mmCIF file of C-alpha atoms and ligand atoms in Angstrom:
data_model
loop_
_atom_site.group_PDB
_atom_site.id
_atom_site.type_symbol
_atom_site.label_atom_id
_atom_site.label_comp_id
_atom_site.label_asym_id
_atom_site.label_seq_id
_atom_site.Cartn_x
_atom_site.Cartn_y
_atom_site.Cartn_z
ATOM 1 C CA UNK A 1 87.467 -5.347 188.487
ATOM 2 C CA UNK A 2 88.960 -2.242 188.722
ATOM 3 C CA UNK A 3 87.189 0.716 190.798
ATOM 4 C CA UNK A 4 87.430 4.319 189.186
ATOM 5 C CA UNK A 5 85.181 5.822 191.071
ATOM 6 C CA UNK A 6 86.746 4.410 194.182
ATOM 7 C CA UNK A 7 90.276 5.876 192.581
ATOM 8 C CA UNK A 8 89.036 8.821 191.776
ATOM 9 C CA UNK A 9 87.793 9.917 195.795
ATOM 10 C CA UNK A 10 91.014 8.651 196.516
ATOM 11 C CA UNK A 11 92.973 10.614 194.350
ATOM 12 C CA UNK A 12 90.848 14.005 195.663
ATOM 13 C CA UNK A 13 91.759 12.869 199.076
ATOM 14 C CA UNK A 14 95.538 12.817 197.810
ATOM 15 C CA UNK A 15 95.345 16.371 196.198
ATOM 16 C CA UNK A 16 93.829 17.812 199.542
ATOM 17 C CA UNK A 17 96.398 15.937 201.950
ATOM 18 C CA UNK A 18 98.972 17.409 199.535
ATOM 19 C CA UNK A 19 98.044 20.882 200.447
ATOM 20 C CA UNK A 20 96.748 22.076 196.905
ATOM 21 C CA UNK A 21 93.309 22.096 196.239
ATOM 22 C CA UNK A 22 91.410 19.450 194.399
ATOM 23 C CA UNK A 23 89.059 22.217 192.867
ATOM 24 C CA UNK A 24 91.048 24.363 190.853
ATOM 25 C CA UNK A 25 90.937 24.760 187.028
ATOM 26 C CA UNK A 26 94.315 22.502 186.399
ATOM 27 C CA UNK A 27 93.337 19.816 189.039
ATOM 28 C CA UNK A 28 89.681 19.660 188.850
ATOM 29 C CA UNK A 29 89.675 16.463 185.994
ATOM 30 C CA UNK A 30 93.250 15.464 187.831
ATOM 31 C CA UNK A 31 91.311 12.573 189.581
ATOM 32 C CA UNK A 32 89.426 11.155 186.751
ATOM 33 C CA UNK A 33 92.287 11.145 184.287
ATOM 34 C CA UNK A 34 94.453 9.215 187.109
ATOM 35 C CA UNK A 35 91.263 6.854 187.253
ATOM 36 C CA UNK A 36 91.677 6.188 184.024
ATOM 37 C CA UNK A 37 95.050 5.884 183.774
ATOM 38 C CA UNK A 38 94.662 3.343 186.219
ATOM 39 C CA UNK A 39 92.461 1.177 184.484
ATOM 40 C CA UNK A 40 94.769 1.174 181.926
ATOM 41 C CA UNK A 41 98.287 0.463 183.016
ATOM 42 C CA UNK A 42 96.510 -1.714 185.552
ATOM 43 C CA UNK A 43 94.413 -3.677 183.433
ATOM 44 C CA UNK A 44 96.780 -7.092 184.166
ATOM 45 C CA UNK A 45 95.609 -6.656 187.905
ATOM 46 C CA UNK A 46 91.789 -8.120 186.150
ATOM 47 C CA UNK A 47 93.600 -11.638 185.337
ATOM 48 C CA UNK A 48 95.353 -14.460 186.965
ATOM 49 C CA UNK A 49 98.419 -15.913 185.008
ATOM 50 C CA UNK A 50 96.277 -18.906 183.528
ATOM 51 C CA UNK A 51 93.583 -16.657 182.141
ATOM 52 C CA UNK A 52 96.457 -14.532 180.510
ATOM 53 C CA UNK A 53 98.060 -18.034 179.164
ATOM 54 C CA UNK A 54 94.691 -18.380 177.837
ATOM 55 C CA UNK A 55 94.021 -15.228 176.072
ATOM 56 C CA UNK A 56 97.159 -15.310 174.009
ATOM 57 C CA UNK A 57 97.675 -19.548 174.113
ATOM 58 C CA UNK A 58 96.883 -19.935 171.039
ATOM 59 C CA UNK A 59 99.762 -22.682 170.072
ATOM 60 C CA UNK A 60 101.167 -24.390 166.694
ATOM 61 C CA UNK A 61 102.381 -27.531 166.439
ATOM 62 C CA UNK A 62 105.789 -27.434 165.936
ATOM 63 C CA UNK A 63 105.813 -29.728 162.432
ATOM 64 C CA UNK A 64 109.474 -28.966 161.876
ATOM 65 C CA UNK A 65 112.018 -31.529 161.074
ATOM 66 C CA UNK A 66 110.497 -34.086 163.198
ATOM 67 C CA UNK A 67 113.481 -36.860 162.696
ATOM 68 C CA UNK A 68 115.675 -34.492 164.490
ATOM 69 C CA UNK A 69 114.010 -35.498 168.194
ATOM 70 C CA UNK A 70 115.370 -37.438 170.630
ATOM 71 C CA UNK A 71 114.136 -40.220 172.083
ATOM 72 C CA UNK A 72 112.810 -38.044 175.387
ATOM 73 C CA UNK A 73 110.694 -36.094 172.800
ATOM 74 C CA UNK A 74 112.714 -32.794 172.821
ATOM 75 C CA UNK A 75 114.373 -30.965 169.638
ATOM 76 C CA UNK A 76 117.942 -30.782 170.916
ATOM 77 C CA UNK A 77 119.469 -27.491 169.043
ATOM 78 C CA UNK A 78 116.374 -25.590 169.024
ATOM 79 C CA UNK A 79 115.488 -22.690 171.017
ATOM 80 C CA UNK A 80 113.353 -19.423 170.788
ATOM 81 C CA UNK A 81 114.480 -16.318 171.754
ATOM 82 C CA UNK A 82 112.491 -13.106 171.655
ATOM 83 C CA UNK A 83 115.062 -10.243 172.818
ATOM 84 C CA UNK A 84 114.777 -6.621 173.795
ATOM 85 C CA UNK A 85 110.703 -6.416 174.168
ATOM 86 C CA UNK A 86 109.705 -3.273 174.881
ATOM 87 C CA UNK A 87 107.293 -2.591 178.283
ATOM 88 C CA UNK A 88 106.892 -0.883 181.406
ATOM 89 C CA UNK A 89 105.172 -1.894 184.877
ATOM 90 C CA UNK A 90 104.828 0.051 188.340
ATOM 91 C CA UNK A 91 106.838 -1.382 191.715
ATOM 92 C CA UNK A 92 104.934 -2.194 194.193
ATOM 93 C CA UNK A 93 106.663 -0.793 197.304
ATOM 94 C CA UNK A 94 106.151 2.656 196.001
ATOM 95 C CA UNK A 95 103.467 2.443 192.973
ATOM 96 C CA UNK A 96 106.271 4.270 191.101
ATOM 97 C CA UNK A 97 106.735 3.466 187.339
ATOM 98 C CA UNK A 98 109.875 1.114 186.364
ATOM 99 C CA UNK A 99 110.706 2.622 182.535
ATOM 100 C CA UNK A 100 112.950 1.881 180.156
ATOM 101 C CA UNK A 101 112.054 -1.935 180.462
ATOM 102 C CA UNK A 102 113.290 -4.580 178.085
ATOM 103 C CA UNK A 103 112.358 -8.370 178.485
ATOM 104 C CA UNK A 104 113.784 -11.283 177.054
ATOM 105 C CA UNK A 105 112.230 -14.271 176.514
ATOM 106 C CA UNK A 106 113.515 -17.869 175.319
ATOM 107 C CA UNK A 107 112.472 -21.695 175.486
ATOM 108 C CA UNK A 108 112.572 -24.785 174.064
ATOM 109 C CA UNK A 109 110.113 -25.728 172.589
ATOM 110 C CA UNK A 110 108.532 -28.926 173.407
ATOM 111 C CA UNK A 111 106.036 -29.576 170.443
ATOM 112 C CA UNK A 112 103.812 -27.033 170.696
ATOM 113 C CA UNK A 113 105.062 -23.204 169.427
ATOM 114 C CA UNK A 114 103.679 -20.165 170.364
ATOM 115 C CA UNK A 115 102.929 -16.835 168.141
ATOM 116 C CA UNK A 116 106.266 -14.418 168.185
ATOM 117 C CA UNK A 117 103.965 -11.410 169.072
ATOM 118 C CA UNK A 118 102.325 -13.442 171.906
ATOM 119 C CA UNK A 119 104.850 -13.648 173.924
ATOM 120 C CA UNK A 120 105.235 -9.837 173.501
ATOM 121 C CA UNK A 121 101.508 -9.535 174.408
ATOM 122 C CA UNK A 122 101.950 -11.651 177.431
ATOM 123 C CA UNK A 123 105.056 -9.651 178.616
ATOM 124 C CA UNK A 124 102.867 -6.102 178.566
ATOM 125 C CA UNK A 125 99.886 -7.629 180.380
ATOM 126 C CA UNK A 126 102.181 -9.106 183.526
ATOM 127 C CA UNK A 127 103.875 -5.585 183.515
ATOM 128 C CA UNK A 128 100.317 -3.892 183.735
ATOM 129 C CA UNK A 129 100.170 -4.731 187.621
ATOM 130 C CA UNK A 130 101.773 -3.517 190.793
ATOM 131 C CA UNK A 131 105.054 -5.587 190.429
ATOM 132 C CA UNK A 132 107.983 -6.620 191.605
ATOM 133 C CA UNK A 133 110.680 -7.183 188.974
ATOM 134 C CA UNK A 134 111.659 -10.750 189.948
ATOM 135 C CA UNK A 135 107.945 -11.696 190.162
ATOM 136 C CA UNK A 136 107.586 -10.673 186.436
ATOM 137 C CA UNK A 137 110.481 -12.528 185.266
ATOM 138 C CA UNK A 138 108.200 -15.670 187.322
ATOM 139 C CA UNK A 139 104.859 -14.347 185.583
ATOM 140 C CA UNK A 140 106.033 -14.505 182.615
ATOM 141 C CA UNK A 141 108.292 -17.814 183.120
ATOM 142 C CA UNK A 142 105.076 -19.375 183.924
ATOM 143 C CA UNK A 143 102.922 -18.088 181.738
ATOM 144 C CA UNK A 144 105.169 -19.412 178.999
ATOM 145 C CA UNK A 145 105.149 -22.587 180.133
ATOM 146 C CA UNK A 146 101.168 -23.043 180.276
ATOM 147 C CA UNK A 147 101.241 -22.350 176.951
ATOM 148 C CA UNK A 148 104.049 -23.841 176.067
ATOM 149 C CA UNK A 149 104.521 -26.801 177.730
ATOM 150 C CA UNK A 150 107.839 -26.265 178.053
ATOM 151 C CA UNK A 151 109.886 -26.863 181.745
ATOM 152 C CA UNK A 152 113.263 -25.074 179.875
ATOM 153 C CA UNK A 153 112.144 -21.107 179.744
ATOM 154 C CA UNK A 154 114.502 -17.912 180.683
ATOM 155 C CA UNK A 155 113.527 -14.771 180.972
ATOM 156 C CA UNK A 156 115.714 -11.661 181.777
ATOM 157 C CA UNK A 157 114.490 -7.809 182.494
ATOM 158 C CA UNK A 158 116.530 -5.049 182.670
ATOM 159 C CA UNK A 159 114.608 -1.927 183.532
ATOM 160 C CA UNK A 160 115.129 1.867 185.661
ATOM 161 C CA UNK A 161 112.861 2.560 188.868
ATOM 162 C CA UNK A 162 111.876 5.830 189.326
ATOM 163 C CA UNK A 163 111.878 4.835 193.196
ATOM 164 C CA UNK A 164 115.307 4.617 192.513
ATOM 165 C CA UNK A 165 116.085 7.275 190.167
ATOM 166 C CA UNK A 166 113.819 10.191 191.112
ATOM 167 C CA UNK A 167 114.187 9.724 195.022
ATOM 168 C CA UNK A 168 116.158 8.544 197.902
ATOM 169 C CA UNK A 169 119.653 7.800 196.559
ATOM 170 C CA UNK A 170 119.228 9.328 193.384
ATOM 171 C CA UNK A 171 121.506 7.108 191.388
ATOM 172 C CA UNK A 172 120.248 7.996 188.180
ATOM 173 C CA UNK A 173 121.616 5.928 185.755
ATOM 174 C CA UNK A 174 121.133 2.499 187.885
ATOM 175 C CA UNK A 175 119.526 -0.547 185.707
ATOM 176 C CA UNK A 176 118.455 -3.544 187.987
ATOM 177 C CA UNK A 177 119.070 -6.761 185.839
ATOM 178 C CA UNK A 178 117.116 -9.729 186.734
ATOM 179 C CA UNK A 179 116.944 -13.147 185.586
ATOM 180 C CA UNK A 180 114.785 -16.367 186.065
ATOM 181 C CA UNK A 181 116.277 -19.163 184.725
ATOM 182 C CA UNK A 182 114.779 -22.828 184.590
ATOM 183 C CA UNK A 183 115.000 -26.290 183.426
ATOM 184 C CA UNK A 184 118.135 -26.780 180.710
ATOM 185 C CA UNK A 185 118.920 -22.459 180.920
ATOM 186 C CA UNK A 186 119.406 -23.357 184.843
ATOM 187 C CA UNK A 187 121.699 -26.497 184.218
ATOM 188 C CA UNK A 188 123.402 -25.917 181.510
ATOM 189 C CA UNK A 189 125.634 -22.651 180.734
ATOM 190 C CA UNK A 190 125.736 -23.018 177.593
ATOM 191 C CA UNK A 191 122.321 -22.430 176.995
ATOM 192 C CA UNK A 192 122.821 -19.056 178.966
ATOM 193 C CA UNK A 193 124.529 -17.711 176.080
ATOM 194 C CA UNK A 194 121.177 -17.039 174.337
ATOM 195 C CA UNK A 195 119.736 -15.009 176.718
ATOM 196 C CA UNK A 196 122.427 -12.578 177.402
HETATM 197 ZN ZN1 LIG B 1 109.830 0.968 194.487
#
């Protein structure tokens, strides 16, 4: 679990290497808030992937127009997509916040459905970690298909990084698009189409 008292020596230590000091009126509750700041937007960092497919797995049976499968079991024609979901995570390489985040998430579903929102849900909790962009587009790729059980899942992120934007190179307006693509979205091009 998450240490705040731990975070918030830390985040005197910070203060003081900085050169201000960690006692004045506008700093003095600095490292506590951080702490708890922490806790939140880090709260992911308290699960693995399966206890996160487990929190929000709850699944429907997908009791649509069953004479439409194929003989392999699969709905041919059908496929989720959940575009534009809002979140936000931090990069690991410089615990600096990557904003202005949008995920997109489709499958096919094989059978078992899960809740619109919960796939939402799932996307915030795999951003609330120290991250990598790709690896979230894998998080939630696999998170998906634990709940799922669906091999055919893409999943696309857009998002700024202030590492990026606020530093370095300064390229302010640069987006990094990423996309995991698997099963039929890998193979087939077509399916592509629904995730653009
Ligand atoms: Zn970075």
């Amino acid at each position: 679990m998450i240490n705040e008292k731990a975070i918030e020596e830390h985040i005197r230590g910070i203060l003081a290497a900085l050169g201000d000091d960690p006692e004045r009126e506008g700093l003095k509750d600095t490292p506590k808030r951080v702490a708890q700041m922490y806790a939140e937007v880090f709260a992911g960092m308290n699960y693995t992937n399966s206890e996160i497919a487990e929190m929000f797995g709850k699944t429907f049976e997908d009791g649509l127009d069953t004479e439409m499968e194929s003989d392999a079991g699969h709905c041919p024609g059908r496929v989720v997509v959940v575009r534009d979901i809002d979140m936000f995570s931090y990069c690991e390489h410089h615990m600096a916040l990557m904003y202005d985040m949008k995920a997109t998430v489709a499958y096919i579903p094989n059978g078992r459905v899960i809740g619109l929102s919960k796939i939402a849900r799932v996307c915030d909790m795999v951003g609330r970690r120290l991250q990598l962009q790709e690896k979230i587009g894998r998080d939630i790729a696999d998170i998906i298909t634990m709940i799922t059980g669906s091999d055919d899942v893409a999943v696309t992120i857009e998002a700024c990084h202030s590492c990026v934007t606020a530093r370095g190179i300064k390229k302010t307006n640069t987006k990094t698009y990423t996309a995991e693509l698997r099963g039929q979205f890998r193979t087939d091009p077509a399916m592509q189409f629904y995730i653009r």
